[in-house]
PDB file of C-alpha atoms and ligand atoms in Angstrom:
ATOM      1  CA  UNK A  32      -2.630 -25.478  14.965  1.00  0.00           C
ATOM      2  CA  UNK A  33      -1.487 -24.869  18.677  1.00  0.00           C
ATOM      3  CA  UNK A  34      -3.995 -21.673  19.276  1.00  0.00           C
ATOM      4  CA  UNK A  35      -6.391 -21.259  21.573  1.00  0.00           C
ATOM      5  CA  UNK A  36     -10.411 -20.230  20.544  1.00  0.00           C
ATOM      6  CA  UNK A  37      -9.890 -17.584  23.296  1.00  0.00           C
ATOM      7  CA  UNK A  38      -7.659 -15.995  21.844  1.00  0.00           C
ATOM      8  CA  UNK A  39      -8.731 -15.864  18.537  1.00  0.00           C
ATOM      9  CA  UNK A  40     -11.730 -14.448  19.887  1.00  0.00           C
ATOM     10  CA  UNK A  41      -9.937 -11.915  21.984  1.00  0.00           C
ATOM     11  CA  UNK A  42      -8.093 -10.940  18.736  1.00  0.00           C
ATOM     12  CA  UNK A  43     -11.668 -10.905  16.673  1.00  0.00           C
ATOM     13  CA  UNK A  44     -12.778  -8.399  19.666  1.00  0.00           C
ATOM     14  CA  UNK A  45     -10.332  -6.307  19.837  1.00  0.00           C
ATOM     15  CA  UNK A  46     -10.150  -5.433  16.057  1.00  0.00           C
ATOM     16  CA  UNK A  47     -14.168  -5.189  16.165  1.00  0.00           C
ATOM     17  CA  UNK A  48     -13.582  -2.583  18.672  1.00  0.00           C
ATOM     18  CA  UNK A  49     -11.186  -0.900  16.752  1.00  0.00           C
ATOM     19  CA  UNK A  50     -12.033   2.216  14.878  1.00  0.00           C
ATOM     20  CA  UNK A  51      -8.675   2.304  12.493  1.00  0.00           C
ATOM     21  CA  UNK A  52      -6.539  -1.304  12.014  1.00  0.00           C
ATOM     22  CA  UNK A  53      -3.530  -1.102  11.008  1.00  0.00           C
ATOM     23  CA  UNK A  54      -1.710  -4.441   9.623  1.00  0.00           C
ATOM     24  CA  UNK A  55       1.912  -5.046   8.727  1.00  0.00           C
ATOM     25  CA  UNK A  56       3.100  -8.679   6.749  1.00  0.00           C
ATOM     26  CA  UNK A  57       6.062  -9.912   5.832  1.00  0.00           C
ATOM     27  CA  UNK A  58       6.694 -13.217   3.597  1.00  0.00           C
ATOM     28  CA  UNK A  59       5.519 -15.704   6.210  1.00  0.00           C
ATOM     29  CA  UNK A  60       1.659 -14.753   5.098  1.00  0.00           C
ATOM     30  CA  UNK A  61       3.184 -15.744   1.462  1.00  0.00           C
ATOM     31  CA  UNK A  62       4.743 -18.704   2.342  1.00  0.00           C
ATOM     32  CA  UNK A  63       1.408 -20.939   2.347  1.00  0.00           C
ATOM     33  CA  UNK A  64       1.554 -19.743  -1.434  1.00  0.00           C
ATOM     34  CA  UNK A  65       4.692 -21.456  -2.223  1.00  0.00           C
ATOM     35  CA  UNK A  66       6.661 -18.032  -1.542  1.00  0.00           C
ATOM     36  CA  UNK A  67       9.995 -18.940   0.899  1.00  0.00           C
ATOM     37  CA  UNK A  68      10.583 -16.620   3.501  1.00  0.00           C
ATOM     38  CA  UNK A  69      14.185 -14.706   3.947  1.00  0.00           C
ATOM     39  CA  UNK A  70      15.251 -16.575   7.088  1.00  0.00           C
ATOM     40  CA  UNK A  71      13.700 -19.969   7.271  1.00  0.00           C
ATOM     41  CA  UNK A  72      15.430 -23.181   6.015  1.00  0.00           C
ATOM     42  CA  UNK A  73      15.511 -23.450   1.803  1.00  0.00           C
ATOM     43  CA  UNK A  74      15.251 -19.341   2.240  1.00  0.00           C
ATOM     44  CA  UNK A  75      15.254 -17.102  -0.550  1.00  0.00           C
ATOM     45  CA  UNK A  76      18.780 -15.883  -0.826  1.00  0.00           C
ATOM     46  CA  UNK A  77      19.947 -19.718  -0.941  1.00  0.00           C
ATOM     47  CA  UNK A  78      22.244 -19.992  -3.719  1.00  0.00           C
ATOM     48  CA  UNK A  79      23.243 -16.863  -4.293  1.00  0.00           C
ATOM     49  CA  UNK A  80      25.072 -13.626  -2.242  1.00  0.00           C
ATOM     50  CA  UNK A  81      22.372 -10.983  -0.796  1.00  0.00           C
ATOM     51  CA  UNK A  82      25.138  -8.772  -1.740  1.00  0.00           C
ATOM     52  CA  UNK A  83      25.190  -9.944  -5.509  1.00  0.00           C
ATOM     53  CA  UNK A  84      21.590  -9.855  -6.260  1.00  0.00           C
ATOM     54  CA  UNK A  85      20.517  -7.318  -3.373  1.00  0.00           C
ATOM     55  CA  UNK A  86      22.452  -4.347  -2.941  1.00  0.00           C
ATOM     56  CA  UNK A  87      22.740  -1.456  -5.815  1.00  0.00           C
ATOM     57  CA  UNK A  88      26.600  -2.572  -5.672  1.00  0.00           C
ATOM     58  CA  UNK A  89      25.651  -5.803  -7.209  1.00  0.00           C
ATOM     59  CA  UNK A  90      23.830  -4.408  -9.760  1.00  0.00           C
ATOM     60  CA  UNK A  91      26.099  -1.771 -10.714  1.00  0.00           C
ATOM     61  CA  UNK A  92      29.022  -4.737 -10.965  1.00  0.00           C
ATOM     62  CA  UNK A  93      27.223  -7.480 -13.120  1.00  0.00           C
ATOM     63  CA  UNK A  94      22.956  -6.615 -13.944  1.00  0.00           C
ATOM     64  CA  UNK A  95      22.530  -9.595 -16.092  1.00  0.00           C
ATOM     65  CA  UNK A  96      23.007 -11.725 -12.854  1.00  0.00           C
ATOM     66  CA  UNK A  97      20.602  -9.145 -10.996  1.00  0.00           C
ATOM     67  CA  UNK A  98      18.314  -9.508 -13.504  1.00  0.00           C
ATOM     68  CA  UNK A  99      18.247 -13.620 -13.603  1.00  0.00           C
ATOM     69  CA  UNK A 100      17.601 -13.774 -10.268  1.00  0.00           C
ATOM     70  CA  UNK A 101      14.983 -11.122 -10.448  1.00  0.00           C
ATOM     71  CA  UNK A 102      13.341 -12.617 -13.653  1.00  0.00           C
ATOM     72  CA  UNK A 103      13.441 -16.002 -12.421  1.00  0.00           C
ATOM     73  CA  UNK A 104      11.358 -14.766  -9.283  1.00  0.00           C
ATOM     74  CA  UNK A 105       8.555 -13.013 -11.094  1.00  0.00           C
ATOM     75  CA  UNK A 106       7.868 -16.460 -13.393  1.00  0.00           C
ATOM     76  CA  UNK A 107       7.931 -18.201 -10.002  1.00  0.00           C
ATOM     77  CA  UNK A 108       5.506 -15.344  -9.062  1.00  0.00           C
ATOM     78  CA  UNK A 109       3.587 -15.707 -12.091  1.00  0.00           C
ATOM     79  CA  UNK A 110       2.697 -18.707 -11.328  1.00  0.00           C
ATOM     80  CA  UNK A 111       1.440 -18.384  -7.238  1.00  0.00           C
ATOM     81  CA  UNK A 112      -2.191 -17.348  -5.768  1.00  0.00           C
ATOM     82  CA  UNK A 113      -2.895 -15.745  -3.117  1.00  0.00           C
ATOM     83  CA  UNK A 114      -3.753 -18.115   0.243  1.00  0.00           C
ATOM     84  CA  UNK A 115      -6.758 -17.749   2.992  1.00  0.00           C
ATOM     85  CA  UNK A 116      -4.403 -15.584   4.980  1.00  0.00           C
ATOM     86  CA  UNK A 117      -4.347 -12.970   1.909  1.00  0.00           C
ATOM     87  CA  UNK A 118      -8.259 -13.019   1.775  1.00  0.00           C
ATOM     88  CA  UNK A 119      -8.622 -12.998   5.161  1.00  0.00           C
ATOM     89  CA  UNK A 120      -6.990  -9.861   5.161  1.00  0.00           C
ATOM     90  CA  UNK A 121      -9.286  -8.211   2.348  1.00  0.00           C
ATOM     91  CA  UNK A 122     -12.082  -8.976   4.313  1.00  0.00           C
ATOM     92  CA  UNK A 123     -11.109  -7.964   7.715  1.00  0.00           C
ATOM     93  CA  UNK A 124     -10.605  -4.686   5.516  1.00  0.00           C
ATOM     94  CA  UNK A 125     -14.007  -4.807   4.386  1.00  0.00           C
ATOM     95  CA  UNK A 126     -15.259  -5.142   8.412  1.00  0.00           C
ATOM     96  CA  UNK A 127     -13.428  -2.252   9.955  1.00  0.00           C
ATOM     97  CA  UNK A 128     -14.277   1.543   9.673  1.00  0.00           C
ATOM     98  CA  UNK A 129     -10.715   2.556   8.427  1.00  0.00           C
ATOM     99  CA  UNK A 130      -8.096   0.134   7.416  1.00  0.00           C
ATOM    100  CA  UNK A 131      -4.476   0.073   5.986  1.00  0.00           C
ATOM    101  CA  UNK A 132      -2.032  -2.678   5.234  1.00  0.00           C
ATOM    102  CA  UNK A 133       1.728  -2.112   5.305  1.00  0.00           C
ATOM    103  CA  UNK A 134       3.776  -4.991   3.594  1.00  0.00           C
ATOM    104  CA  UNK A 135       6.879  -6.176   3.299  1.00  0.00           C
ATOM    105  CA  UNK A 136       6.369  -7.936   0.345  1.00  0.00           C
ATOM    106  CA  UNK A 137       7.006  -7.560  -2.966  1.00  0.00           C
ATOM    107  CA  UNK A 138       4.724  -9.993  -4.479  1.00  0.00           C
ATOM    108  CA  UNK A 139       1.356  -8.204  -4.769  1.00  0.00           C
ATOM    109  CA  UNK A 140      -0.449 -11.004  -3.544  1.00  0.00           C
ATOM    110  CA  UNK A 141      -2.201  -8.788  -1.215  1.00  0.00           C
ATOM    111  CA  UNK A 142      -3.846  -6.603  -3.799  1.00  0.00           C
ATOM    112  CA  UNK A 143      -4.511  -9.303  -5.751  1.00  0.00           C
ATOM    113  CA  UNK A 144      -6.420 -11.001  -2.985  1.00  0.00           C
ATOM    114  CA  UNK A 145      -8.471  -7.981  -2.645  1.00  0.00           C
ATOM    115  CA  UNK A 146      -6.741  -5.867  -0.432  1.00  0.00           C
ATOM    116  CA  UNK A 147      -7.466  -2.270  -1.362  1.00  0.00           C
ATOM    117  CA  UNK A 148      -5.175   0.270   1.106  1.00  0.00           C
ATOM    118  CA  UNK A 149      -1.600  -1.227   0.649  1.00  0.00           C
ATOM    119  CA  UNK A 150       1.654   0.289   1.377  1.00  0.00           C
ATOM    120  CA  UNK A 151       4.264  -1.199  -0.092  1.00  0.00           C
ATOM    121  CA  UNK A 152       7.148  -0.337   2.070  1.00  0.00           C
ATOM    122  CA  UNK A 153      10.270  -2.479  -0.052  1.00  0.00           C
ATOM    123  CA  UNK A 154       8.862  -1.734  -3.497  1.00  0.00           C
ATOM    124  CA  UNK A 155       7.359  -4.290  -6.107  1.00  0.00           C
ATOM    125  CA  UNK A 156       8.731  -6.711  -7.771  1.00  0.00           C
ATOM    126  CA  UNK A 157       5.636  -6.342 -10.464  1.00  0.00           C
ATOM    127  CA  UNK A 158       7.342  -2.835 -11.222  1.00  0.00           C
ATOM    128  CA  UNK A 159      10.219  -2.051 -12.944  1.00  0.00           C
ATOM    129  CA  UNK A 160      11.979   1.634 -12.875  1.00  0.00           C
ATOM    130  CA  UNK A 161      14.779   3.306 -15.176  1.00  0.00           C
ATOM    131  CA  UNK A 162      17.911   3.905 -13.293  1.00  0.00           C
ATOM    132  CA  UNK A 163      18.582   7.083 -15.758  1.00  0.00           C
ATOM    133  CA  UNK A 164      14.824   8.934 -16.070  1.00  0.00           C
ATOM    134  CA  UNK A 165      13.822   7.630 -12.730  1.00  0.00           C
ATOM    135  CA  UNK A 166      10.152   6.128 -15.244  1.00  0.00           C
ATOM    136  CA  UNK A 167       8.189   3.399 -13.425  1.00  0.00           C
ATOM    137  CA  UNK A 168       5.738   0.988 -15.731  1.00  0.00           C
ATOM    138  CA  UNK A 169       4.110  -2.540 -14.351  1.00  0.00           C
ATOM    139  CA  UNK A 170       6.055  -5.051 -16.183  1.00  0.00           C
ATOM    140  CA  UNK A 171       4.240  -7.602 -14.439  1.00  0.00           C
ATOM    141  CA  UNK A 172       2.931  -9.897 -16.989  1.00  0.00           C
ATOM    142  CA  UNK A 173       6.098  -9.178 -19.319  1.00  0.00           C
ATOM    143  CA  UNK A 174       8.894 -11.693 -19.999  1.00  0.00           C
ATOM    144  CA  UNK A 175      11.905  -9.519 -19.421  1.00  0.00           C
ATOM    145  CA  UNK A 176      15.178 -10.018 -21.603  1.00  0.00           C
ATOM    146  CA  UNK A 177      18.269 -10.302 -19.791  1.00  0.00           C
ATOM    147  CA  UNK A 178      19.070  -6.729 -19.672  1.00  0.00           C
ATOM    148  CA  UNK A 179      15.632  -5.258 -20.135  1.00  0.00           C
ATOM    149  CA  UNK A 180      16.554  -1.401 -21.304  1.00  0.00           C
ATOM    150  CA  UNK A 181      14.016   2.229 -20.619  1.00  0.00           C
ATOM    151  CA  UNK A 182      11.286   2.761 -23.572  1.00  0.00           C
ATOM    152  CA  UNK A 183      11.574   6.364 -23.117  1.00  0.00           C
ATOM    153  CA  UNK A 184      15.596   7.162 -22.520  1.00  0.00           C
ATOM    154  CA  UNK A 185      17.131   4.038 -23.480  1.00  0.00           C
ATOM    155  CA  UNK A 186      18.527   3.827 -19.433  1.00  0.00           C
ATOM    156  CA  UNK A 187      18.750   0.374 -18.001  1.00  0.00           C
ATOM    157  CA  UNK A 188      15.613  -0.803 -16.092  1.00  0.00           C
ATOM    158  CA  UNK A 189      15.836  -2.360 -12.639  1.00  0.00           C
ATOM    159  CA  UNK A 190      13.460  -4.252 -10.420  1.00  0.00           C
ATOM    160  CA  UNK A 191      11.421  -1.433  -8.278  1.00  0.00           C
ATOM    161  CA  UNK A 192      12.305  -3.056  -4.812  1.00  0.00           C
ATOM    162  CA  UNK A 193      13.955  -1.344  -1.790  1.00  0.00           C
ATOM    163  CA  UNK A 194      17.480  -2.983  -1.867  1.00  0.00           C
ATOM    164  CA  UNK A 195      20.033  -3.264   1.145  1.00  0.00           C
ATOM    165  CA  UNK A 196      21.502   0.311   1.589  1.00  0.00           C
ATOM    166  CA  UNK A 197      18.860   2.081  -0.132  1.00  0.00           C
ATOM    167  CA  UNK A 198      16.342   4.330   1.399  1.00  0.00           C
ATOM    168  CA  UNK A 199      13.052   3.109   1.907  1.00  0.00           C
ATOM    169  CA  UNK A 200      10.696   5.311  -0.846  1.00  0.00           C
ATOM    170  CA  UNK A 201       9.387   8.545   1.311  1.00  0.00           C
ATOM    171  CA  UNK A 202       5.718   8.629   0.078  1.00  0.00           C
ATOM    172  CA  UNK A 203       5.324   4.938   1.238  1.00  0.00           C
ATOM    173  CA  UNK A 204       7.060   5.347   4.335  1.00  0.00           C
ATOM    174  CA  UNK A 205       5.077   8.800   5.348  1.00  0.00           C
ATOM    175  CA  UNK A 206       1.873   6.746   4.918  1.00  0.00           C
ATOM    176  CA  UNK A 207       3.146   3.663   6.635  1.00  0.00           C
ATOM    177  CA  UNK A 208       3.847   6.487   9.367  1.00  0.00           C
ATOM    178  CA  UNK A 209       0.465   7.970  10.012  1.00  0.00           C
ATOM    179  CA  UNK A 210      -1.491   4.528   9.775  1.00  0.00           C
ATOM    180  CA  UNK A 211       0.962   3.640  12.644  1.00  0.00           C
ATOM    181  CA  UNK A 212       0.118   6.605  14.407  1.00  0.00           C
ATOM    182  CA  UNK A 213      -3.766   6.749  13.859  1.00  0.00           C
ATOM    183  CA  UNK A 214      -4.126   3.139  14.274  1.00  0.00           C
ATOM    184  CA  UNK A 215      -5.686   1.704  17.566  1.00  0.00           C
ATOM    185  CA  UNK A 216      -4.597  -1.929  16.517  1.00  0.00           C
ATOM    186  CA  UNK A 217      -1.753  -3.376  14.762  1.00  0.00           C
ATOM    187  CA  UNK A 218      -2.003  -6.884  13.334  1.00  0.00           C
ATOM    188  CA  UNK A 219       0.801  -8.200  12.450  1.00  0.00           C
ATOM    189  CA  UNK A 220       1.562 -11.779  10.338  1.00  0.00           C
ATOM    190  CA  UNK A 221       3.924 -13.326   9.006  1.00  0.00           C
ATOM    191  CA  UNK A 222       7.358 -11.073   9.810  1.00  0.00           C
ATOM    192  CA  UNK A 223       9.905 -11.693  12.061  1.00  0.00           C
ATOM    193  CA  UNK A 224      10.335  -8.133  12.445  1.00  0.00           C
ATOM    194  CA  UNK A 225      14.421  -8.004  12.633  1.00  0.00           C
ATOM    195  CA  UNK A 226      14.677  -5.435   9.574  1.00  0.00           C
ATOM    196  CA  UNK A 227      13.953  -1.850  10.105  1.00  0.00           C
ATOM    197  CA  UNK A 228      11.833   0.523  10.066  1.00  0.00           C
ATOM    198  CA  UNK A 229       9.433  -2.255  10.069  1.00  0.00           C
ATOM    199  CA  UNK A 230      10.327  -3.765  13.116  1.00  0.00           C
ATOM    200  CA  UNK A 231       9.937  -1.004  15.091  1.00  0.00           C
ATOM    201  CA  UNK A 232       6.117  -0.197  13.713  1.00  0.00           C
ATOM    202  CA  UNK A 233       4.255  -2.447  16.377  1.00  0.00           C
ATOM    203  CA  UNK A 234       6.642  -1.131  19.474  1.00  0.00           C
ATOM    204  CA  UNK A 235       6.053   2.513  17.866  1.00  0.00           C
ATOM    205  CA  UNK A 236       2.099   1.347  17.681  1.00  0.00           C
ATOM    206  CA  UNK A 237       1.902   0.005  21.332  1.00  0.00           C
ATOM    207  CA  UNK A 238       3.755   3.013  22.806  1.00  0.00           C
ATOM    208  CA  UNK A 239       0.906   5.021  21.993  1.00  0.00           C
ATOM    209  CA  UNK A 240      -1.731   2.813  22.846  1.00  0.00           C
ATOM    210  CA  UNK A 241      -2.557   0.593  19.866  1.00  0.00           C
ATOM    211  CA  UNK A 242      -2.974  -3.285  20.725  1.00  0.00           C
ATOM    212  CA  UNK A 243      -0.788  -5.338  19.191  1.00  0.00           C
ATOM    213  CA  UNK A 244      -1.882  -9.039  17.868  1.00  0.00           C
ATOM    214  CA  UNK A 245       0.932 -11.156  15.959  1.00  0.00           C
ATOM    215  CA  UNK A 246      -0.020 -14.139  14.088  1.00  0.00           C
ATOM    216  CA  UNK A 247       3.468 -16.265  13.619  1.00  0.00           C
ATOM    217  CA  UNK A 248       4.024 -19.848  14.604  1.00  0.00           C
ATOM    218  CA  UNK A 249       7.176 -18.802  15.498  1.00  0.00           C
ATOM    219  CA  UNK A 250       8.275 -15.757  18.360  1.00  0.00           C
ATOM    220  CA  UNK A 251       9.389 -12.974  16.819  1.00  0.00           C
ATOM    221  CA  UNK A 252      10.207  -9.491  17.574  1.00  0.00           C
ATOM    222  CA  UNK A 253       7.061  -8.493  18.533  1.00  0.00           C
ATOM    223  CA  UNK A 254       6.400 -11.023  21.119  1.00  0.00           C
ATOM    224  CA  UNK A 255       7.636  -8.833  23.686  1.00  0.00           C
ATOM    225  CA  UNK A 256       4.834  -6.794  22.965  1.00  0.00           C
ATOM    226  CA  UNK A 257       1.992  -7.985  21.757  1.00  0.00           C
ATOM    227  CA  UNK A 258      -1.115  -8.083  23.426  1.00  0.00           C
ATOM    228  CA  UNK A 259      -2.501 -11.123  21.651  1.00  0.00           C
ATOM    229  CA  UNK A 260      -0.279 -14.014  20.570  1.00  0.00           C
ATOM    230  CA  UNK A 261      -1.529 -16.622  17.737  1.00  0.00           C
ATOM    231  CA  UNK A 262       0.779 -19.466  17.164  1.00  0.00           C
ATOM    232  CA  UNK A 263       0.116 -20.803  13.836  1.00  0.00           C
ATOM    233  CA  UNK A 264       0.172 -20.569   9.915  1.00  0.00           C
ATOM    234  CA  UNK A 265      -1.777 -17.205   8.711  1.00  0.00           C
ATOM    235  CA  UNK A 266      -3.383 -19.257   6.346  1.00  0.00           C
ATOM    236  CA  UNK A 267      -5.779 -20.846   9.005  1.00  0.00           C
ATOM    237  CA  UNK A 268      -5.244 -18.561  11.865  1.00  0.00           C
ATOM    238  CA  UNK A 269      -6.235 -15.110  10.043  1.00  0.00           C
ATOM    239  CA  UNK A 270      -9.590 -16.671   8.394  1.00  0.00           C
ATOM    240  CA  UNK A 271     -10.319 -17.676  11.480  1.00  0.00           C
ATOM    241  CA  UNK A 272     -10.124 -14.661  12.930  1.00  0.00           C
ATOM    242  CA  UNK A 273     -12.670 -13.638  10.109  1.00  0.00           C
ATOM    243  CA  UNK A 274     -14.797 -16.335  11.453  1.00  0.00           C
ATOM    244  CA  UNK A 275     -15.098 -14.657  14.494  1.00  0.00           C
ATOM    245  CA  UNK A 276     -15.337 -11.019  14.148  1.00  0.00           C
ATOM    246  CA  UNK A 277     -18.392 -12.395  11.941  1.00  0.00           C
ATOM    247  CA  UNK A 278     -20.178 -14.935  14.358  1.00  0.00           C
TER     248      UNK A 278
HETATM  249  P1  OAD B 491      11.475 -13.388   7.402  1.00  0.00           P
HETATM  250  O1  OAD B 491      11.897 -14.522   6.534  1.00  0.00           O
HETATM  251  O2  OAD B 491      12.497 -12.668   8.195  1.00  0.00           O
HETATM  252  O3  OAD B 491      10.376 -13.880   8.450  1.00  0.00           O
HETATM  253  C1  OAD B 491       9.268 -14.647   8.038  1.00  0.00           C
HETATM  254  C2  OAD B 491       8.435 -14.891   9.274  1.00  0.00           C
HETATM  255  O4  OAD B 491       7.273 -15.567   8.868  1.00  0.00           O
HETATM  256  C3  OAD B 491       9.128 -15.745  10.343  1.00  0.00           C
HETATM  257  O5  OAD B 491       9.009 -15.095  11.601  1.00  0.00           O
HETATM  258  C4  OAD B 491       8.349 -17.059  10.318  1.00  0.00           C
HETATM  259  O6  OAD B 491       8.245 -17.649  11.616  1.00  0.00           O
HETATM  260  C5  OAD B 491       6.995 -16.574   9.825  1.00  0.00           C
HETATM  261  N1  OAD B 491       6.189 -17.590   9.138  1.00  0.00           N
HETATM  262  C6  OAD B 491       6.605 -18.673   8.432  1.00  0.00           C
HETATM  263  N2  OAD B 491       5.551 -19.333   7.944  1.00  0.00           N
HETATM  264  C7  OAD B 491       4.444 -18.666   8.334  1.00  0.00           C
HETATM  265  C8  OAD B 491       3.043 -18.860   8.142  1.00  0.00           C
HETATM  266  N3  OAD B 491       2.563 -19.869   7.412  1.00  0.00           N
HETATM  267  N4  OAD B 491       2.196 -17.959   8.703  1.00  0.00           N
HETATM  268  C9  OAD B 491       2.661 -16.924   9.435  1.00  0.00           C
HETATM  269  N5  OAD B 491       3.969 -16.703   9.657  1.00  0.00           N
HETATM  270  C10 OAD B 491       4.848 -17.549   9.102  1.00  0.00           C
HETATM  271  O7  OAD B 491      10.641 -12.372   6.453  1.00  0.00           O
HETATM  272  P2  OAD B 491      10.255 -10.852   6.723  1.00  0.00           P
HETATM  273  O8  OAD B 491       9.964 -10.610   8.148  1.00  0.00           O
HETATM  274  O9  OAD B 491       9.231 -10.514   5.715  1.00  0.00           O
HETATM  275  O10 OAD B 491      13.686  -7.085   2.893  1.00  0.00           O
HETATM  276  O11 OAD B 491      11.624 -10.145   6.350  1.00  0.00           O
HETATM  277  C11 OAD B 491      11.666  -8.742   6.322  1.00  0.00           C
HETATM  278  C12 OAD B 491      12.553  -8.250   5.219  1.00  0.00           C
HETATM  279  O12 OAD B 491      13.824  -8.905   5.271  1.00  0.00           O
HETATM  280  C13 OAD B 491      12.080  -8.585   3.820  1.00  0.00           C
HETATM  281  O13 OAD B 491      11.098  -7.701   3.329  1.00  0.00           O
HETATM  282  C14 OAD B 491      13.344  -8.458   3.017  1.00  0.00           C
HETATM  283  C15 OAD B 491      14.292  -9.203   3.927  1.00  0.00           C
HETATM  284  O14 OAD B 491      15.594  -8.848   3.865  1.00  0.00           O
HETATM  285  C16 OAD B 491      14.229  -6.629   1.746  1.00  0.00           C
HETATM  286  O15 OAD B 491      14.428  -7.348   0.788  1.00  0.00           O
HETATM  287  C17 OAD B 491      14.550  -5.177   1.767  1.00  0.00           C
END
């Protein structure tokens, strides 16, 4: 790991200062769980069309090959904890007055971890929702048949994620909207912020104030802004941060 102790320690200050944190993921905080991330080599869209498996197009033209893709990621997800990076972010929870975590993912690893305030701006993949009666049930520890079909109406069940060129589900995103707004820090791990709205949530943050940390061994989007950079795996960087606020 290429960071420096000062600036984990200016990052550990700066959210022990902080009277409301506000943290956003994406799957780079999953990735030292065996998750892939969207854009990185062996990514998860390999092998099949983002439009196919993705978009509410796809699913409307063939579900059964929706739904293999979909089942065949929640066995994968069965089967994955959550890492340091996950618990690190339960605890820092635990050390700050107010706290809320916006993710990307669809995983739940961050609940599972611990995590308590989570908004889960593209949906869950532990969820599953009638297209007809609009029902929602955990279906999490379920094995799914091909074309898994509504209890209640008889409807066809989908995954409850956000898909490309759907709307991002309003309760989430007004929540996502006044931790952004109330926060005085943003930490943000693991995304490399080029979807929207999310990418715009630390620049949004900063504007107003908020400091800005971004743990990603890679630049991303928020680069340009942040006021603490840590360039390495969330997995070691975040518990370290823990380490820190604590000493
Ligand atoms: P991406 O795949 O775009 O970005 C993952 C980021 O994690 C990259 O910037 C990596 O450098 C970084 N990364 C990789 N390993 C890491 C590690 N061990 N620790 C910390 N960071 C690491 O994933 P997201 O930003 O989550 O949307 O993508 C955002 C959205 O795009 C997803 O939610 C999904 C996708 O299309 C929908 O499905 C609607």
């Amino acid at each position: 790991m290429v960071v420096r102790d000062e600036d984990i320690a200016a990052a550990a200050n700066l959210l022990k200062q902080a009277t409301y944190v506000c943290a956003l993921t994406g799957a780079g905080v999953s990735a030292e769980s065996g998750v892939p991330t969207f854009r990185g080599g062996g990514g998860l869209w390999e092998g099949e069309r983002l439009e196919d498996v993705a978009t509410p197009q796809g699913f409307r033209a063939d579900p059964k090959r929706v739904w293999r893709f979909y089942n065949a990621r929640r066995r994968q997800l069965r089967a994955v904890r959550p890492n340091a990076g996950h618990y690190a972010l339960a605890e820092i929870e635990r050390l700050v007055p107010r706290f809320t975590l916006i993710t990307q993912n669809v995983d739940g690893l961050h609940q599972l971890a611990g995590s308590r305030n989570v908004i889960e701006i593209h949906g869950s993949i532990r969820t599953v929702r009638c297209v007809t009666c609009g029902g929602e049930r955990d279906a999490a520890d379920e094995d799914l048949p091909e074309l898994p079909m509504c209890e209640r109406c008889g409807g066809l069940l989908r995954p409850a994620v956000v898909w490309f060129h759907e709307m991002l589900p309003q309760d989430a995103m007004a929540a996502a909207d006044e931790a952004i707004e109330a926060c005085d820090v943003m930490l943000v791990a693991g995304t490399s912020g080029v979807v929207q709205p999310a990418a715009s949530f630390a620049i949004w943050a900063s504007r107003h104030g908020a400091g800005v940390i971004d743990v990603n061994p890679d630049p991303s989007a928020f680069t340009p802004v942040h006021t603490v950079g840590l360039a390495g795996p969330s997995g070691e960087v975040l518990p370290a941060i823990v380490e820190a606020m604590k000493a």
